[in-house]
XYZ file of C-alpha atoms in Angstrom:
326
model
C 150.351 75.881 -100.064
C 147.112 74.789 -97.921
C 147.806 74.228 -94.456
C 144.549 72.947 -94.340
C 145.535 69.435 -95.736
C 148.626 69.246 -93.221
C 146.085 67.277 -90.527
C 145.128 64.885 -93.200
C 148.709 63.711 -93.877
C 149.800 63.593 -90.216
C 147.252 61.557 -89.697
C 147.777 59.370 -92.486
C 151.031 58.952 -91.446
C 150.395 57.975 -87.755
C 148.021 55.162 -89.368
C 150.878 54.182 -91.751
C 153.172 53.987 -88.869
C 150.571 52.194 -86.316
C 149.903 49.795 -89.639
C 153.500 48.331 -89.941
C 153.458 48.053 -86.009
C 150.490 45.782 -86.041
C 151.756 43.879 -89.258
C 155.198 43.361 -87.244
C 153.379 41.985 -84.583
C 151.146 39.702 -86.335
C 154.763 38.822 -88.512
C 155.761 37.280 -85.186
C 152.494 35.723 -84.333
C 152.253 31.789 -84.904
C 148.569 31.141 -83.564
C 146.456 28.771 -85.615
C 143.431 31.246 -84.968
C 141.262 31.515 -87.847
C 141.270 34.378 -90.129
C 144.619 35.458 -89.289
C 146.072 35.383 -93.037
C 142.788 37.109 -94.692
C 143.739 39.949 -91.598
C 146.996 39.919 -92.252
C 146.305 40.310 -96.360
C 143.365 42.862 -95.316
C 146.074 45.360 -93.286
C 148.572 45.017 -96.364
C 145.732 46.706 -98.641
C 145.069 48.934 -96.029
C 148.711 49.839 -96.116
C 148.635 50.169 -99.563
C 145.380 52.663 -99.172
C 147.307 54.799 -97.002
C 150.302 55.013 -98.980
C 148.741 56.085 -102.169
C 146.188 57.957 -100.781
C 148.894 60.395 -99.360
C 149.523 61.816 -102.849
C 146.267 63.609 -102.857
C 146.156 65.832 -100.181
C 150.019 66.346 -101.187
C 148.833 67.565 -104.604
C 145.723 69.414 -103.384
C 148.138 71.211 -100.250
C 150.335 72.074 -103.039
C 153.283 69.825 -101.344
C 153.784 68.079 -104.843
C 152.430 68.191 -108.344
C 152.972 64.656 -109.865
C 152.553 64.361 -113.580
C 148.399 63.475 -114.743
C 149.184 59.827 -115.711
C 151.253 58.967 -112.479
C 148.355 60.995 -110.864
C 145.915 58.269 -112.295
C 148.108 55.096 -111.875
C 148.581 56.421 -108.072
C 144.899 56.601 -107.586
C 144.040 53.777 -109.589
C 146.009 51.655 -107.024
C 144.453 53.231 -103.954
C 140.951 52.800 -105.480
C 142.321 48.844 -106.196
C 143.790 48.345 -102.889
C 140.102 49.483 -101.053
C 138.905 46.928 -103.480
C 141.251 44.365 -102.000
C 140.320 45.030 -98.686
C 137.097 44.889 -99.350
C 137.699 41.014 -100.997
C 139.835 40.124 -98.067
C 136.884 41.302 -95.462
C 134.900 39.036 -97.321
C 137.355 36.101 -97.217
C 137.948 36.675 -93.275
C 134.472 36.609 -92.366
C 133.817 33.170 -94.380
C 136.720 31.827 -92.286
C 135.110 32.808 -89.324
C 131.882 31.542 -90.328
C 133.015 28.366 -91.654
C 136.615 27.523 -90.335
C 136.622 23.572 -91.514
C 135.206 23.435 -94.965
C 136.541 25.371 -97.673
C 135.494 24.963 -101.191
C 138.170 26.059 -103.749
C 135.744 26.826 -106.503
C 133.858 28.870 -104.355
C 136.990 30.871 -103.879
C 138.009 31.218 -107.327
C 134.327 32.582 -108.227
C 134.475 35.279 -105.659
C 138.090 36.188 -106.848
C 136.437 37.099 -110.850
C 134.952 40.423 -109.750
C 137.942 41.252 -107.657
C 139.700 40.473 -111.391
C 137.442 42.565 -113.191
C 137.750 45.597 -111.003
C 141.811 45.116 -111.593
C 141.532 45.179 -115.311
C 138.896 48.075 -115.311
C 141.977 50.479 -113.294
C 144.049 49.117 -115.858
C 142.563 50.176 -118.436
C 141.420 53.041 -117.009
C 144.957 54.453 -117.069
C 144.616 54.556 -121.119
C 141.380 55.260 -121.533
C 139.743 56.808 -118.328
C 136.689 54.979 -117.987
C 137.094 54.880 -113.961
C 139.075 57.700 -113.146
C 140.863 60.423 -114.784
C 142.234 63.964 -114.294
C 140.582 66.819 -116.039
C 142.169 69.919 -117.498
C 142.470 71.566 -114.459
C 144.607 69.013 -112.856
C 141.771 67.759 -110.699
C 140.617 63.774 -109.932
C 137.451 63.027 -111.695
C 135.555 59.889 -111.963
C 134.226 58.060 -115.354
C 131.504 56.287 -116.613
C 132.632 53.164 -115.103
C 133.398 54.312 -111.629
C 130.164 53.030 -110.460
C 130.649 49.267 -111.018
C 134.067 49.489 -109.007
C 131.768 51.011 -106.039
C 129.161 48.179 -106.512
C 131.491 45.501 -106.634
C 133.259 46.877 -103.226
C 129.839 47.059 -101.168
C 128.872 43.575 -102.320
C 132.548 42.435 -100.557
C 131.233 44.109 -97.300
C 127.183 43.861 -97.566
C 127.269 39.734 -98.763
C 129.429 39.114 -95.031
C 126.823 41.409 -93.115
C 123.854 39.611 -94.250
C 125.564 35.792 -93.415
C 126.792 37.267 -90.491
C 122.843 38.184 -89.683
C 121.626 34.692 -90.664
C 123.877 32.949 -88.765
C 123.452 34.996 -85.242
C 119.662 34.173 -85.516
C 120.415 30.807 -86.505
C 123.276 29.932 -83.429
C 122.382 28.410 -80.204
C 125.864 29.664 -78.874
C 125.620 32.958 -77.565
C 129.605 33.603 -77.640
C 129.120 32.951 -81.587
C 126.426 35.447 -81.639
C 128.009 38.352 -79.999
C 130.848 37.835 -82.783
C 128.276 37.763 -85.517
C 126.662 40.681 -84.257
C 130.170 42.536 -83.785
C 131.297 41.986 -87.556
C 127.750 43.983 -88.885
C 128.170 46.449 -86.151
C 131.858 47.511 -87.247
C 131.533 47.423 -90.824
C 128.145 50.050 -90.507
C 130.281 52.983 -89.489
C 132.434 52.775 -92.372
C 129.943 52.428 -94.589
C 128.210 55.230 -93.920
C 131.536 57.063 -93.788
C 131.689 56.185 -97.504
C 128.727 58.564 -98.675
C 129.973 61.375 -96.641
C 133.750 61.658 -96.917
C 133.599 63.842 -99.567
C 131.325 66.307 -96.804
C 134.975 66.555 -95.286
C 138.245 66.611 -97.398
C 140.592 67.876 -95.061
C 139.863 64.757 -92.628
C 140.962 61.007 -93.563
C 137.435 60.128 -91.621
C 137.393 56.627 -93.842
C 141.021 55.716 -93.334
C 140.351 56.382 -89.540
C 136.992 54.006 -89.675
C 138.998 51.514 -91.474
C 142.057 51.318 -88.954
C 139.205 50.933 -85.948
C 137.866 47.844 -87.572
C 141.247 46.558 -87.710
C 141.989 47.422 -84.257
C 138.733 45.953 -83.091
C 138.903 42.556 -85.735
C 142.328 42.083 -83.490
C 140.566 42.346 -80.028
C 137.715 39.970 -81.198
C 140.719 37.259 -82.731
C 142.730 38.197 -79.434
C 140.236 37.263 -77.211
C 138.580 34.419 -78.964
C 142.268 32.914 -78.949
C 142.864 33.569 -75.111
C 139.266 31.512 -74.741
C 140.224 28.883 -76.862
C 143.589 28.490 -74.741
C 141.433 28.283 -71.251
C 139.585 25.684 -72.761
C 142.552 23.488 -74.000
C 143.891 23.939 -70.114
C 140.842 22.993 -68.590
C 140.910 19.810 -70.954
C 144.431 19.141 -70.418
C 143.677 19.696 -66.242
C 140.595 17.057 -66.696
C 142.790 14.796 -68.785
C 145.617 14.854 -65.619
C 142.963 14.532 -63.161
C 141.570 11.487 -65.321
C 144.958 10.108 -65.623
C 146.014 10.525 -62.001
C 142.597 8.973 -60.754
C 142.913 5.918 -63.256
C 146.674 5.318 -61.490
C 145.258 5.894 -58.071
C 142.424 3.158 -58.486
C 139.898 4.759 -56.119
C 137.483 1.931 -55.790
C 140.110 -0.607 -55.163
C 140.897 1.509 -52.099
C 137.476 2.045 -51.375
C 137.326 -1.756 -51.469
C 140.277 -2.518 -49.074
C 139.122 -0.238 -46.477
C 135.803 -1.573 -46.780
C 137.629 -5.405 -45.856
C 139.933 -3.574 -43.131
C 136.318 -2.078 -41.474
C 134.791 -5.687 -41.727
C 137.804 -7.111 -39.914
C 137.881 -4.268 -37.282
C 133.991 -4.572 -36.425
C 133.419 -6.089 -32.938
C 137.132 -6.534 -32.255
C 138.239 -2.469 -32.463
C 135.571 -0.100 -32.619
C 137.854 2.842 -32.749
C 139.717 1.165 -35.578
C 136.700 0.664 -37.273
C 135.523 4.277 -36.730
C 138.501 5.895 -37.971
C 138.660 3.500 -41.322
C 135.170 4.855 -41.746
C 136.122 8.311 -41.438
C 139.358 7.617 -43.679
C 137.129 6.276 -46.218
C 134.438 9.037 -46.463
C 137.274 11.728 -46.557
C 139.493 10.106 -49.030
C 135.814 9.619 -51.264
C 135.388 13.411 -50.920
C 138.667 14.259 -51.725
C 138.365 11.951 -54.967
C 135.003 13.418 -55.804
C 136.588 16.984 -55.244
C 138.749 16.756 -58.472
C 136.032 15.545 -60.753
C 133.702 18.025 -59.720
C 132.816 20.988 -61.542
C 129.941 22.261 -59.270
C 130.005 24.706 -56.164
C 130.319 22.179 -53.241
C 127.606 22.458 -50.246
C 128.485 23.817 -47.081
C 127.245 20.707 -45.494
C 129.556 18.403 -47.130
C 132.604 20.368 -46.526
C 131.775 20.898 -42.941
C 131.442 16.944 -42.825
C 134.571 16.753 -44.990
C 136.584 19.328 -42.276
C 134.935 16.892 -39.359
C 136.281 13.896 -41.134
C 140.326 15.199 -41.110
C 139.754 16.909 -37.763
C 138.702 13.831 -36.105
C 141.488 11.624 -37.947
C 144.026 14.141 -36.606
C 142.691 13.917 -33.033
C 143.169 10.269 -33.651
C 146.951 11.018 -34.180
C 147.587 13.076 -31.806
C 145.406 11.858 -29.066
C 144.645 14.398 -26.095
C 147.049 17.059 -27.519
C 144.540 18.467 -29.872
C 141.095 19.175 -28.675
C 138.424 20.289 -30.964
C 135.141 22.150 -30.582
C 132.616 22.742 -33.323
C 130.583 26.174 -33.046
C 129.501 25.793 -37.102
C 126.082 25.059 -38.164
C 125.081 24.213 -42.017
């Protein structure tokens, strides 16, 4: 046995456990957030990749020795799951970029390269055109292996290019940050794909994919929180509008103006009190619709109107002293 591969095995087992946990959590999530179905399928493909990839360190470490034909089938499934993961990454970004419009014909065309990859991996079991096992029992690539790699990288690179274009064209800072983040998420896994053979005892590609999945979950979660907050604000605004329509503030202002005219020249104190109450009421109504900070001078005047009303109510029992200036 070769104990050097034990960390590789343990790391992948941890990734499997956490990936299953994430899938279980997403299975309970009924959020309508766009991209969730594609993300679930991407995670499922990653889980298949992890499970089938375990055979390689087990074989290299001497923990098991599967028959050559079984070894080829398992590795074909592993590599095909990578292709599915790349494809669902393309679909995920597409849904995030264009959440409303879906073209069924375009989706069918996008699936054709993935179907071709599936056919190649099916044929390789009998012909070794993509992968095979040599006489020494080691995994080797066939003459058509490069085709599957090109297709996988296209599924990764095309969304990145579209994200860059949308990030440049969009005027929304939030959308720009999201599009740029998708590009950054893929840079490290793409680079690792060229160097993973240099670190055979560490599943660095799997760890990077797992990191990307966690970042995507965080991105979607934060976007969901933002949408909930926006809906709450819209609901609050609608409730305020309904309340104001029921109160009919203009009718109240007009009624108070009539009372003020009736008191003019006959009851000066009642007229002054009516004016202060009208100003106090108007300030309260206006604050319900205002989104900008209220100037201090206006708030001070509002407080003075309130205290004047209270002083008229309680008479000499309430004394007010002002020592505040704007």
